[in-house]
């Protein structure tokens, strides 16, 4: 179940559970999206501090958010990047990417990967009540693994995500591999 899967992710357990349905696979995918959000928030802290010092919030965050995102941030008194969801974090990164890529050491493929990450977030936010197709889960994990590699995830997270991707590739689930 999803609680067991989440616990395994939080504990960095090296082995993955037996995934019995695409619902289980989608639950684990959602956990990896949350891990991606935490990694992006951590990286943005470093990048935005290098760009704007102690003015990073006003110069890089507040100017990047949509009106709705800014209203949520103000209403909830956000002051840390970890307070934001993946959509807002991706938007902040993309809005500041030219400056980030000019002043910080980043993967040259970073912007392309951020766009793909935003697509995964948007599709995940608008999933129907049915379990997503195995091909969608697999493609999403491929992008997440690429994100983890490009943005310097801890080796244990990268290994675990890669192992999960390889597990997904071994499932046919009625679909072509």
Coordinates of N, CA and C in Angstrom, one line a residue:
X1 N 0.8 -1.2 0.0 CA 0.0 0.0 0.0 C 0.9 1.2 0.0
X2 N 0.2 2.4 -0.2 CA 1.0 3.6 -0.4 C 1.8 4.0 0.8
X3 N 1.3 3.7 2.0 CA 2.0 4.1 3.3 C 3.3 3.3 3.4
X4 N 3.3 2.0 3.0 CA 4.5 1.2 3.0 C 5.5 1.7 2.0
X5 N 5.0 2.1 0.8 CA 5.8 2.6 -0.3 C 6.5 3.9 0.2
X6 N 5.7 4.8 0.7 CA 6.2 6.1 1.2 C 7.3 5.9 2.3
X7 N 7.0 5.0 3.2 CA 8.0 4.7 4.3 C 9.3 4.2 3.7
X8 N 9.2 3.3 2.7 CA 10.4 2.8 2.1 C 11.2 3.9 1.4
X9 N 10.5 4.8 0.8 CA 11.3 5.9 0.2 C 11.9 6.8 1.2
X10 N 11.2 7.1 2.3 CA 11.7 8.0 3.3 C 12.9 7.3 4.0
X11 N 12.9 6.0 4.1 CA 14.0 5.3 4.8 C 15.1 4.9 3.9
X12 N 15.0 5.2 2.6 CA 16.0 4.9 1.6 C 16.3 3.4 1.6
X13 N 15.2 2.6 1.7 CA 15.3 1.2 1.7 C 15.7 0.7 0.3
X14 N 16.8 -0.1 0.2 CA 17.4 -0.4 -1.1 C 16.5 -1.3 -2.0
X15 N 15.6 -2.1 -1.4 CA 14.8 -3.0 -2.3 C 13.4 -2.4 -2.4
X16 N 12.8 -2.6 -3.6 CA 11.5 -2.1 -3.8 C 10.5 -3.2 -3.6
X17 N 9.2 -2.8 -3.2 CA 8.2 -3.8 -3.0 C 7.7 -4.4 -4.3
X18 N 7.0 -5.5 -4.2 CA 6.4 -6.1 -5.3 C 5.2 -5.2 -5.7
X19 N 5.2 -4.7 -6.9 CA 4.2 -3.8 -7.3 C 3.1 -4.6 -8.0
X20 N 1.9 -4.6 -7.5 CA 0.9 -5.5 -7.9 C -0.1 -4.8 -8.9
X21 N -0.1 -3.5 -8.9 CA -1.1 -2.8 -9.8 C -0.5 -1.5 -10.2
X22 N -1.1 -0.9 -11.3 CA -0.7 0.4 -11.7 C -1.0 1.5 -10.6
X23 N -2.0 1.2 -9.7 CA -2.3 2.1 -8.6 C -1.1 2.2 -7.7
X24 N -0.5 1.0 -7.4 CA 0.7 1.0 -6.5 C 1.9 1.7 -7.2
X25 N 2.0 1.5 -8.5 CA 3.1 2.2 -9.3 C 2.9 3.7 -9.3
X26 N 1.6 4.1 -9.4 CA 1.3 5.6 -9.4 C 1.6 6.2 -8.1
X27 N 1.3 5.4 -7.0 CA 1.6 5.9 -5.6 C 3.1 6.2 -5.5
X28 N 3.8 5.2 -5.9 CA 5.3 5.4 -5.8 C 5.8 6.5 -6.7
X29 N 5.2 6.7 -7.9 CA 5.6 7.8 -8.7 C 5.3 9.1 -8.0
X30 N 4.2 9.2 -7.4 CA 3.8 10.5 -6.6 C 4.9 10.7 -5.5
X31 N 5.4 9.7 -4.9 CA 6.4 9.9 -3.9 C 7.7 10.4 -4.5
X32 N 8.0 9.9 -5.7 CA 9.2 10.4 -6.4 C 9.0 11.9 -6.8
X33 N 7.8 12.3 -7.2 CA 7.6 13.7 -7.5 C 7.8 14.6 -6.3
X34 N 7.4 14.1 -5.1 CA 7.6 14.9 -3.9 C 9.1 15.0 -3.6
X35 N 9.8 13.9 -3.8 CA 11.3 13.9 -3.6 C 11.9 14.9 -4.6
X36 N 11.4 14.9 -5.8 CA 11.9 15.9 -6.8 C 11.7 17.3 -6.4
X37 N 10.5 17.6 -5.8 CA 10.2 18.9 -5.3 C 11.2 19.3 -4.2
X38 N 11.5 18.4 -3.3 CA 12.4 18.7 -2.2 C 13.8 19.0 -2.8
X39 N 14.2 18.2 -3.8 CA 15.6 18.4 -4.4 C 15.6 19.7 -5.1
X40 N 14.6 20.1 -5.8 CA 14.5 21.3 -6.6 C 14.6 22.5 -5.6
X41 N 13.8 22.4 -4.5 CA 13.8 23.5 -3.5 C 15.2 23.6 -2.9
X42 N 15.9 22.5 -2.6 CA 17.3 22.6 -2.1 C 18.2 23.3 -3.1
X43 N 18.1 22.9 -4.4 CA 19.0 23.5 -5.4 C 18.7 24.9 -5.6
X44 N 17.4 25.3 -5.6 CA 17.1 26.7 -5.8 C 17.6 27.6 -4.7
X45 N 17.6 27.0 -3.5 CA 18.1 27.8 -2.3 C 19.6 28.3 -2.6
X46 N 20.4 27.3 -3.1 CA 21.8 27.6 -3.4 C 21.9 28.6 -4.6
X47 N 21.1 28.3 -5.7 CA 21.2 29.1 -6.9 C 20.8 30.5 -6.6
X48 N 19.6 30.7 -6.0 CA 19.0 32.0 -5.8 C 19.9 32.8 -4.8
X49 N 20.5 32.2 -3.8 CA 21.4 32.9 -2.9 C 22.6 33.4 -3.7
X50 N 23.1 32.6 -4.6 CA 24.2 33.1 -5.4 C 23.9 34.2 -6.3
X51 N 22.6 34.2 -6.8 CA 22.2 35.3 -7.7 C 21.9 36.6 -7.0
X52 N 21.1 36.5 -5.9 CA 20.6 37.7 -5.3 C 20.9 37.8 -3.8
X53 N 21.7 37.0 -3.2 CA 22.0 37.1 -1.8 C 20.8 37.1 -0.9
X54 N 20.8 37.9 0.1 CA 19.6 37.9 1.0 C 18.4 38.6 0.4
X55 N 18.4 39.0 -0.8 CA 17.3 39.6 -1.5 C 16.6 38.5 -2.4
X56 N 17.0 37.2 -2.3 CA 16.5 36.2 -3.2 C 15.0 36.1 -3.3
X57 N 14.3 36.3 -2.2 CA 12.9 36.1 -2.2 C 12.2 37.2 -3.0
X58 N 12.6 38.5 -2.8 CA 12.0 39.6 -3.5 C 12.4 39.6 -5.0
X59 N 13.7 39.3 -5.3 CA 14.2 39.4 -6.6 C 13.9 38.2 -7.5
X60 N 13.9 37.0 -6.9 CA 13.8 35.8 -7.7 C 12.5 35.0 -7.5
X61 N 11.9 35.1 -6.3 CA 10.7 34.3 -6.0 C 9.5 35.1 -6.3
X62 N 9.3 36.2 -5.6 CA 8.1 37.0 -5.7 C 7.8 37.4 -7.1
X63 N 8.8 37.7 -7.9 CA 8.7 38.1 -9.3 C 8.4 37.0 -10.3
X64 N 8.5 35.7 -9.8 CA 8.3 34.6 -10.7 C 7.0 33.9 -10.5
X65 N 6.3 34.1 -9.4 CA 5.0 33.4 -9.2 C 3.8 34.0 -10.0
X66 N 2.9 33.1 -10.2 CA 1.6 33.6 -10.8 C 0.9 34.3 -9.7
X67 N -0.2 35.1 -10.1 CA -1.0 35.8 -9.1 C -1.5 34.8 -8.1
X68 N -2.1 33.7 -8.5 CA -2.6 32.7 -7.6 C -1.6 32.1 -6.7
X69 N -0.4 31.8 -7.2 CA 0.7 31.3 -6.4 C 1.1 32.3 -5.3
X70 N 1.2 33.6 -5.7 CA 1.5 34.7 -4.8 C 0.5 34.8 -3.7
X71 N -0.8 34.7 -4.1 CA -1.8 34.8 -3.1 C -1.8 33.7 -2.1
X72 N -1.5 32.5 -2.5 CA -1.4 31.4 -1.6 C -0.2 31.6 -0.7
X73 N 0.9 32.0 -1.3 CA 2.1 32.2 -0.5 C 1.9 33.3 0.6
X74 N 1.2 34.4 0.2 CA 1.0 35.4 1.2 C 0.0 35.0 2.3
X75 N -1.1 34.3 1.8 CA -2.1 33.8 2.8 C -1.5 32.9 3.8
X76 N -0.6 32.0 3.3 CA 0.0 30.9 4.2 C 1.3 31.3 4.8
X77 N 1.7 32.6 4.5 CA 3.0 33.1 5.1 C 4.2 32.3 4.7
X78 N 4.3 32.0 3.4 CA 5.4 31.2 2.9 C 6.7 32.1 3.0
X79 N 7.7 31.5 3.5 CA 9.0 32.2 3.5 C 10.2 31.3 3.1
X80 N 9.9 30.0 2.9 CA 10.9 29.0 2.5 C 10.5 28.4 1.2
X81 N 11.4 28.0 0.4 CA 11.1 27.4 -0.9 C 10.4 26.0 -0.7
X82 N 10.7 25.3 0.4 CA 10.0 24.1 0.7 C 8.5 24.2 0.9
X83 N 8.0 25.4 1.1 CA 6.6 25.6 1.3 C 5.8 25.5 0.0
X84 N 6.5 25.6 -1.1 CA 5.9 25.6 -2.4 C 5.7 24.2 -3.0
X85 N 4.7 24.1 -3.8 CA 4.5 22.8 -4.5 C 5.5 22.7 -5.7
X86 N 5.5 21.6 -6.4 CA 6.4 21.4 -7.5 C 6.1 22.4 -8.6
X87 N 4.8 22.7 -8.9 CA 4.5 23.6 -10.0 C 5.1 25.0 -9.7
X88 N 5.0 25.5 -8.5 CA 5.6 26.8 -8.2 C 7.1 26.7 -8.3
X89 N 7.7 25.7 -7.8 CA 9.2 25.5 -7.8 C 9.7 25.5 -9.2
X90 N 9.0 24.7 -10.1 CA 9.4 24.7 -11.5 C 9.3 26.0 -12.1
X91 N 8.3 26.8 -11.8 CA 8.1 28.1 -12.4 C 9.2 29.0 -11.9
X92 N 9.5 29.0 -10.6 CA 10.6 29.8 -10.1 C 11.9 29.5 -10.8
X93 N 12.2 28.2 -11.0 CA 13.4 27.8 -11.7 C 13.4 28.3 -13.1
X94 N 12.3 28.1 -13.8 CA 12.3 28.4 -15.2 C 12.4 30.0 -15.4
X95 N 11.7 30.7 -14.6 CA 11.8 32.2 -14.7 C 13.2 32.7 -14.4
X96 N 13.9 32.0 -13.6 CA 15.3 32.5 -13.3 C 16.4 31.7 -14.0
X97 N 16.0 30.9 -14.9 CA 17.0 30.0 -15.5 C 18.1 30.6 -16.3
X98 N 17.8 31.7 -17.0 CA 18.9 32.4 -17.7 C 20.0 32.9 -16.8
X99 N 19.6 33.5 -15.7 CA 20.5 34.0 -14.7 C 21.2 32.8 -14.0
X100 N 20.4 31.8 -13.6 CA 21.0 30.6 -13.0 C 22.1 30.0 -13.8
X101 N 21.7 29.8 -15.1 CA 22.7 29.1 -16.0 C 23.9 29.9 -16.3
X102 N 23.8 31.3 -16.2 CA 25.0 32.1 -16.4 C 25.9 32.3 -15.2
X103 N 25.3 32.2 -14.0 CA 26.1 32.5 -12.8 C 26.4 31.2 -12.0
X104 N 25.7 30.1 -12.2 CA 25.9 28.9 -11.4 C 26.3 27.8 -12.2
X105 N 27.0 26.8 -11.6 CA 27.3 25.6 -12.4 C 26.1 24.7 -12.4
X106 N 25.5 24.6 -13.6 CA 24.3 23.8 -13.7 C 24.5 22.9 -15.0
X107 N 23.7 21.8 -15.0 CA 23.7 21.0 -16.2 C 23.1 21.7 -17.3
X108 N 23.7 21.7 -18.5 CA 23.2 22.5 -19.7 C 21.8 22.0 -20.1
X109 N 21.5 20.8 -19.8 CA 20.2 20.2 -20.1 C 19.1 20.6 -19.1
X110 N 19.5 21.4 -18.1 CA 18.6 21.6 -16.9 C 17.2 22.2 -17.3
X111 N 17.2 23.2 -18.2 CA 16.0 23.9 -18.6 C 15.0 22.9 -19.3
X112 N 15.6 22.1 -20.2 CA 14.7 21.1 -20.9 C 14.1 20.1 -19.9
X113 N 15.0 19.7 -18.9 CA 14.5 18.7 -17.9 C 13.4 19.4 -17.0
X114 N 13.6 20.7 -16.7 CA 12.6 21.4 -15.9 C 11.3 21.4 -16.6
X115 N 11.3 21.7 -17.9 CA 10.1 21.7 -18.7 C 9.4 20.4 -18.6
X116 N 10.2 19.3 -18.8 CA 9.6 18.0 -18.7 C 9.1 17.7 -17.3
X117 N 9.8 18.1 -16.3 CA 9.3 17.9 -14.9 C 8.0 18.6 -14.7
X118 N 7.9 19.8 -15.2 CA 6.6 20.6 -15.1 C 5.5 19.8 -15.8
X119 N 5.7 19.2 -16.9 CA 4.7 18.4 -17.6 C 4.3 17.2 -16.8
X120 N 5.2 16.6 -16.1 CA 4.9 15.4 -15.2 C 4.0 15.9 -14.1
X121 N 4.4 17.1 -13.5 CA 3.6 17.6 -12.4 C 2.2 17.9 -12.9
X122 N 2.0 18.6 -14.0 CA 0.7 18.9 -14.5 C -0.1 17.7 -14.8
X123 N 0.4 16.7 -15.4 CA -0.3 15.5 -15.7 C -0.7 14.8 -14.4
X124 N 0.2 14.8 -13.4 CA -0.1 14.2 -12.1 C -1.2 14.9 -11.4
X125 N -1.2 16.2 -11.5 CA -2.2 17.0 -10.8 C -3.6 16.9 -11.4
X126 N -3.7 16.4 -12.7 CA -4.9 16.3 -13.4 C -5.3 14.8 -13.8
X127 N -4.8 13.9 -13.0 CA -5.1 12.5 -13.3 C -6.5 12.2 -13.0
X128 N -7.1 11.3 -13.8 CA -8.4 10.9 -13.5 C -8.5 9.9 -12.4
X129 N -9.6 9.4 -12.0 CA -9.8 8.5 -10.9 C -9.2 7.1 -11.2
X130 N -9.0 6.9 -12.5 CA -8.5 5.6 -13.0 C -6.9 5.6 -12.8
X131 N -6.4 4.5 -12.6 CA -4.9 4.4 -12.5 C -4.3 4.8 -13.9
X132 N -3.2 5.5 -13.9 CA -2.6 5.9 -15.1 C -2.0 4.7 -15.9
X133 N -1.8 4.9 -17.1 CA -1.2 3.8 -18.0 C 0.2 3.6 -17.5
X134 N 0.6 2.3 -17.6 CA 2.0 2.0 -17.3 C 3.0 2.8 -18.2
X135 N 2.7 3.0 -19.4 CA 3.6 3.8 -20.3 C 3.8 5.2 -19.8
X136 N 2.8 5.8 -19.2 CA 2.9 7.1 -18.6 C 3.8 7.1 -17.4
X137 N 3.5 6.1 -16.5 CA 4.3 6.0 -15.3 C 5.8 5.8 -15.7
X138 N 6.1 4.9 -16.6 CA 7.4 4.6 -17.1 C 8.1 5.9 -17.6
X139 N 7.4 6.6 -18.5 CA 8.0 7.8 -19.1 C 8.2 8.9 -18.0
X140 N 7.3 9.0 -17.1 CA 7.5 9.9 -16.0 C 8.7 9.6 -15.1
X141 N 8.9 8.3 -14.9 CA 10.0 7.9 -14.1 C 11.3 8.2 -14.8
X142 N 11.3 8.0 -16.1 CA 12.5 8.3 -16.9 C 12.9 9.7 -16.8
X143 N 11.9 10.6 -16.8 CA 12.2 12.0 -16.6 C 12.7 12.3 -15.2
X144 N 12.1 11.7 -14.2 CA 12.5 11.9 -12.9 C 13.9 11.4 -12.6
X145 N 14.3 10.3 -13.2 CA 15.6 9.8 -13.1 C 16.6 10.8 -13.7
X146 N 16.2 11.3 -14.9 CA 17.0 12.3 -15.6 C 17.2 13.5 -14.7
X147 N 16.1 14.0 -14.1 CA 16.1 15.1 -13.2 C 17.1 14.9 -12.0
X148 N 16.9 13.7 -11.4 CA 17.8 13.4 -10.2 C 19.2 13.4 -10.6
X149 N 19.5 12.9 -11.8 CA 20.9 12.8 -12.3 C 21.5 14.3 -12.5
X150 N 20.7 15.1 -13.2 CA 21.1 16.4 -13.6 C 21.2 17.4 -12.4
X151 N 20.4 17.2 -11.4 CA 20.4 18.1 -10.3 C 21.0 17.6 -9.1
X152 N 21.8 16.5 -9.2 CA 22.7 16.0 -8.2 C 22.0 15.4 -7.0
X153 N 21.1 14.6 -7.2 CA 20.4 13.9 -6.1 C 21.4 13.0 -5.3
X154 N 21.1 12.7 -4.1 CA 21.9 11.8 -3.3 C 22.0 10.5 -4.1
X155 N 23.2 9.8 -4.1 CA 23.3 8.6 -4.8 C 22.3 7.5 -4.4
X156 N 21.9 7.5 -3.2 CA 20.9 6.5 -2.7 C 19.5 6.7 -3.4
X157 N 19.1 8.0 -3.5 CA 17.9 8.3 -4.2 C 18.0 8.0 -5.7
X158 N 19.1 8.4 -6.3 CA 19.3 8.1 -7.7 C 19.3 6.6 -8.0
X159 N 20.0 5.8 -7.2 CA 20.0 4.4 -7.3 C 18.6 3.8 -7.2
X160 N 17.9 4.2 -6.2 CA 16.5 3.7 -5.9 C 15.6 4.1 -7.0
X161 N 15.6 5.3 -7.6 CA 14.8 5.7 -8.7 C 15.1 4.9 -9.9
X162 N 16.4 4.7 -10.2 CA 16.8 3.9 -11.3 C 16.4 2.5 -11.2
X163 N 16.5 1.9 -10.0 CA 16.0 0.5 -9.8 C 14.5 0.4 -10.0
X164 N 13.7 1.4 -9.6 CA 12.3 1.4 -9.8 C 12.0 1.6 -11.3
X165 N 12.7 2.4 -12.0 CA 12.5 2.5 -13.4 C 12.8 1.2 -14.1
X166 N 13.9 0.5 -13.7 CA 14.2 -0.8 -14.3 C 13.1 -1.8 -14.0
X167 N 12.5 -1.7 -12.8 CA 11.4 -2.6 -12.4 C 10.2 -2.3 -13.3
X168 N 9.9 -1.0 -13.5 CA 8.8 -0.7 -14.4 C 9.0 -1.2 -15.8
X169 N 10.2 -1.1 -16.3 CA 10.5 -1.6 -17.7 C 10.3 -3.1 -17.8
X170 N 10.4 -3.8 -16.7 CA 10.2 -5.3 -16.7 C 8.8 -5.7 -16.7
X171 N 7.9 -4.8 -16.3 CA 6.4 -5.1 -16.3 C 5.9 -4.9 -17.7
X172 N 5.0 -5.8 -18.1 CA 4.4 -5.6 -19.4 C 3.0 -5.0 -19.1
X173 N 2.3 -5.4 -18.1 CA 1.0 -4.8 -17.7 C 0.0 -4.7 -18.9
X174 N 0.1 -5.6 -19.9 CA -0.8 -5.5 -21.0 C -0.3 -4.5 -22.0
X175 N 0.8 -3.8 -21.8 CA 1.2 -2.8 -22.8 C 2.5 -3.2 -23.4
X176 N 2.8 -2.6 -24.5 CA 4.1 -2.9 -25.1 C 5.2 -2.3 -24.3
X177 N 6.4 -2.9 -24.2 CA 7.5 -2.4 -23.4 C 8.4 -1.5 -24.2

